[in-house]
CSV table of C-alpha atoms in Angstrom, one decimal:
chain,number,residue,atom,x,y,z
R,1230,MET,CA,-2.5,-2.3,-2.2
R,1231,PHE,CA,-1.0,0.4,0.0
R,1232,ALA,CA,2.5,-0.9,0.8
R,1233,SER,CA,4.9,-0.2,3.7
R,1234,TYR,CA,8.6,-0.1,3.5
R,1235,PHE,CA,10.9,-0.3,6.6
R,1236,ILE,CA,14.4,1.2,6.3
R,1237,SER,CA,16.9,0.1,9.0
R,1238,PRO,CA,18.3,2.9,11.2
R,1239,LYS,CA,21.9,4.0,11.4
R,1240,SER,CA,22.0,2.9,15.1
R,1241,TRP,CA,21.5,-0.8,14.1
R,1242,GLN,CA,25.0,-0.9,12.5
R,1243,ALA,CA,26.6,-1.1,15.9
R,1244,LEU,CA,24.5,-4.1,17.0
R,1245,GLY,CA,25.8,-7.6,17.2
R,1246,VAL,CA,24.1,-10.3,15.2
R,1247,LYS,CA,21.8,-11.6,18.0
R,1248,GLU,CA,20.8,-8.1,19.0
R,1249,PHE,CA,20.2,-7.1,15.4
R,1250,GLU,CA,18.0,-10.2,14.9
R,1251,ALA,CA,16.0,-9.4,18.0
R,1252,HIS,CA,15.5,-5.8,16.9
R,1253,LEU,CA,14.4,-6.8,13.4
R,1254,MET,CA,12.0,-9.5,14.7
R,1255,ARG,CA,10.5,-6.8,17.0
R,1256,VAL,CA,9.8,-4.5,14.0
R,1257,PHE,CA,8.4,-7.3,11.9
R,1258,ARG,CA,6.0,-8.4,14.6
R,1259,ALA,CA,4.9,-4.9,15.6
R,1260,HIS,CA,4.5,-3.4,12.2
R,1261,PRO,CA,5.0,-6.0,9.5
R,1262,PRO,CA,6.2,-4.2,6.3
R,1263,ASN,CA,5.9,-5.3,2.7
R,1264,PHE,CA,9.4,-4.3,2.0
R,1265,ALA,CA,12.5,-3.8,4.1
R,1266,CYS,CA,15.9,-2.3,3.4
R,1267,LEU,CA,19.2,-3.0,5.1
R,1268,ARG,CA,20.7,0.4,4.8
R,1269,GLN,CA,24.4,1.1,5.4
R,1270,ALA,CA,24.6,4.5,7.0
R,1271,GLY,CA,28.1,4.3,8.4
R,1272,SER,CA,31.5,3.5,6.8
R,1273,ALA,CA,31.7,-0.1,7.9
R,1274,PRO,CA,29.8,-2.7,5.8
R,1275,PHE,CA,27.4,-5.1,7.3
R,1276,SER,CA,28.9,-8.4,8.4
R,1277,PRO,CA,27.9,-11.5,6.3
R,1278,ASP,CA,26.0,-12.8,9.3
R,1279,VAL,CA,23.9,-9.7,9.6
R,1280,CYS,CA,23.1,-9.8,5.8
R,1281,ALA,CA,22.1,-13.5,6.1
R,1282,VAL,CA,19.9,-12.9,9.2
R,1283,PHE,CA,18.2,-10.0,7.4
R,1284,VAL,CA,17.4,-12.1,4.3
R,1285,ARG,CA,16.3,-15.1,6.4
R,1286,LEU,CA,13.9,-13.0,8.5
R,1287,CYS,CA,12.5,-11.2,5.5
R,1288,VAL,CA,11.8,-14.6,3.8
R,1289,ALA,CA,10.2,-15.9,7.1
R,1290,PHE,CA,7.9,-12.9,7.4
R,1291,LYS,CA,7.2,-12.7,3.6
R,1292,VAL,CA,9.0,-9.3,3.3
R,1293,VAL,CA,10.8,-8.2,0.2
R,1294,ALA,CA,14.4,-7.8,1.2
R,1295,LEU,CA,16.4,-4.9,-0.3
R,1296,ILE,CA,20.0,-3.6,0.4
R,1297,ASN,CA,21.5,-0.1,0.2
R,1298,CYS,CA,25.3,-0.1,0.7
R,1299,LYS,CA,27.7,2.8,0.5
R,1300,THR,CA,28.3,2.0,-3.2
R,1301,PRO,CA,25.9,0.6,-5.7
R,1302,SER,CA,28.4,-2.1,-6.7
R,1303,ALA,CA,28.6,-3.2,-3.0
R,1304,SER,CA,24.8,-3.3,-2.9
R,1305,LEU,CA,24.7,-5.5,-6.1
R,1306,GLU,CA,27.4,-7.8,-4.8
R,1307,SER,CA,25.6,-8.3,-1.5
R,1308,ALA,CA,22.2,-8.8,-3.2
R,1309,LEU,CA,23.6,-11.5,-5.3
R,1310,GLU,CA,25.7,-13.2,-2.6
R,1311,PHE,CA,23.0,-13.2,0.2
R,1312,GLY,CA,19.8,-13.5,-1.8
R,1313,PHE,CA,18.3,-10.0,-1.4
R,1314,SER,CA,15.3,-9.4,-3.7
R,1315,GLY,CA,16.7,-6.1,-4.9
R,1316,VAL,CA,18.8,-3.0,-4.2
R,1317,HIS,CA,17.9,0.6,-3.2
R,1318,LEU,CA,20.1,3.1,-5.0
R,1319,LYS,CA,21.1,6.4,-3.5
R,1320,SER,CA,20.0,9.6,-5.4
R,1321,HIS,CA,23.5,10.2,-7.0
R,1322,VAL,CA,24.0,6.8,-8.6
R,1323,LEU,CA,21.1,6.4,-11.0
R,1324,ASP,CA,23.6,5.7,-13.8
R,1325,PHE,CA,24.2,2.3,-12.1
R,1326,ALA,CA,20.6,1.1,-12.6
R,1327,PRO,CA,21.2,-0.5,-16.0
R,1328,LYS,CA,23.9,-2.7,-14.5
R,1329,ILE,CA,21.5,-4.4,-12.2
R,1330,PRO,CA,20.2,-7.8,-13.4
R,1331,LYS,CA,16.6,-7.9,-14.4
R,1332,HIS,CA,15.6,-10.4,-11.7
R,1333,LEU,CA,16.4,-7.9,-9.0
R,1334,GLN,CA,14.0,-5.1,-8.0
R,1335,ILE,CA,15.4,-1.6,-8.1
R,1336,PHE,CA,14.4,1.2,-5.7
R,1337,TYR,CA,15.7,4.7,-5.9
R,1338,SER,CA,15.9,7.7,-3.6
R,1339,ALA,CA,14.3,10.7,-5.3
R,1340,HIS,CA,13.8,14.2,-4.1
R,1341,SER,CA,11.7,15.7,-6.9
R,1342,ILE,CA,9.1,14.8,-9.5
R,1343,ASP,CA,11.8,15.1,-12.2
R,1344,GLU,CA,14.1,12.7,-10.4
R,1345,VAL,CA,11.2,10.2,-10.1
R,1346,GLN,CA,10.5,10.3,-13.8
R,1347,GLU,CA,14.2,10.1,-14.7
R,1348,ALA,CA,14.5,7.0,-12.5
R,1349,LEU,CA,11.5,5.3,-13.9
R,1350,ASP,CA,12.8,6.0,-17.4
R,1351,CYS,CA,16.0,4.1,-16.3
R,1352,SER,CA,14.0,0.9,-15.4
R,1353,VAL,CA,13.8,1.6,-11.7
R,1354,HIS,CA,10.8,-0.2,-10.2
R,1355,PHE,CA,9.9,2.1,-7.3
R,1356,CYS,CA,11.1,5.4,-5.8
R,1357,THR,CA,11.1,6.9,-2.4
R,1358,LEU,CA,10.3,10.6,-2.7
R,1359,SER,CA,11.3,12.7,0.3
R,1360,PRO,CA,10.8,14.4,2.6
R,1361,ILE,CA,7.0,14.5,2.7
R,1362,PHE,CA,6.9,15.8,6.3
R,1363,ALA,CA,9.4,17.7,8.4
R,1364,THR,CA,12.3,15.4,9.6
R,1365,PRO,CA,15.5,16.2,11.5
R,1366,ASN,CA,18.5,17.1,9.4
R,1367,LYS,CA,16.7,17.1,6.1
R,1368,PRO,CA,15.6,19.8,3.7
R,1369,PRO,CA,12.2,21.4,4.1
R,1370,PRO,CA,9.2,19.1,3.5
R,1371,LEU,CA,7.7,18.8,0.0
R,1372,GLY,CA,4.3,18.6,1.6
R,1373,LEU,CA,1.0,16.7,0.8
R,1374,ASP,CA,0.1,19.0,-2.2
R,1375,TYR,CA,3.4,18.2,-3.9
R,1376,PHE,CA,2.7,14.5,-3.7
R,1377,ASN,CA,-1.0,15.0,-4.7
R,1378,ALA,CA,0.2,16.7,-7.9
R,1379,LEU,CA,1.9,13.5,-9.1
R,1380,SER,CA,0.2,11.8,-12.1
R,1381,PRO,CA,-1.5,8.5,-11.3
R,1382,ALA,CA,1.2,6.6,-13.2
R,1383,LEU,CA,3.9,8.1,-10.9
R,1384,LYS,CA,1.8,7.7,-7.8
R,1385,ALA,CA,1.7,3.9,-8.5
R,1386,ARG,CA,5.5,3.8,-8.2
R,1387,VAL,CA,6.2,6.2,-5.3
R,1388,PHE,CA,6.7,5.6,-1.6
R,1389,ALA,CA,6.5,8.8,0.5
R,1390,LEU,CA,9.4,9.1,2.9
R,1391,GLY,CA,10.4,11.5,5.6
R,1392,GLY,CA,8.8,12.4,8.9
R,1393,ILE,CA,6.3,9.6,8.8
R,1394,THR,CA,6.1,8.6,12.5
R,1395,THR,CA,2.4,8.1,13.4
R,1396,PRO,CA,-0.7,6.3,12.2
R,1397,ARG,CA,-2.2,9.8,11.3
R,1398,HIS,CA,0.8,10.4,9.0
R,1399,ILE,CA,0.1,7.1,7.3
R,1400,GLU,CA,-3.6,7.9,6.8
R,1401,LEU,CA,-2.6,11.2,5.2
R,1402,VAL,CA,-0.2,9.5,2.8
R,1403,LYS,CA,-2.7,6.7,2.1
R,1404,ASN,CA,-5.3,9.3,1.0
R,1405,LEU,CA,-2.8,10.4,-1.7
R,1406,HIS,CA,-3.1,7.0,-3.5
R,1407,LEU,CA,0.6,6.4,-3.6
R,1408,LYS,CA,2.2,3.0,-3.8
R,1409,GLY,CA,2.9,3.3,-0.1
R,1410,PHE,CA,5.0,4.9,2.6
R,1411,ALA,CA,8.6,4.3,3.8
R,1412,SER,CA,9.9,5.1,7.2
R,1413,ILE,CA,12.6,4.4,9.8
R,1414,ARG,CA,11.1,5.9,13.0
R,1415,TYR,CA,7.5,4.7,12.5
R,1416,PHE,CA,8.6,1.1,12.6
R,1417,LEU,CA,10.7,1.5,15.7
R,1418,ASN,CA,7.6,2.6,17.8
R,1419,PRO,CA,6.1,-0.4,19.6
C-alpha cells in the first residue's frame, strides 16, 4: 500500500486549540493521510490540549499519530502521556532510537541513503528521505533517480519528502515503489 504522511506546518503552532482542530479536520477530510506528525518547529512546545486534540482526531480518522518535538526526550514524554503511536526523530538524534519503547513506532528524518540504512539498523521503522523535489530553504533536490536507486528493501521503509505539492508529484513518487510520500504543503491545498 502506498502511504501518505502529513506533517503539520510551523504556522499551526500559533493557532488556538479550536482553530487548530478546525485546520486538522480540514486536512483529514480533504486528503486523509495514513500517518500524521505533530511537528514542533518553534521554540514553544504544544499545549496539552493541542496534543490531546491531535491524537483524538487521528484516532477518529484512523490516522497513525506521531510527534516530533524539539528534543527526542520531549517527543517520547508526549507520546507516552497523550497516546501518540510513535515519534519522529530529527536527523541529528538517531542515538536516541534505542531508548524508545518497542510499542511505539519510530520515524527518522534522513537525507542520504547511508542515513536511511543507519537508521534502519538502529530499529527505526520508517524514514523520510529528503528533499526529492526543489523546496524553499532546503538543499538541492536529490531527484527521482536517487530514489529509484534504492534497494527494494529500503524503498519499503522510505517516504519521499520535500517539494511534493501536486497530484503529479505524488504519481511520480508512487512510480518509484516507495512506502509512500510525506508532505506539509500538499495536504494544505483544498
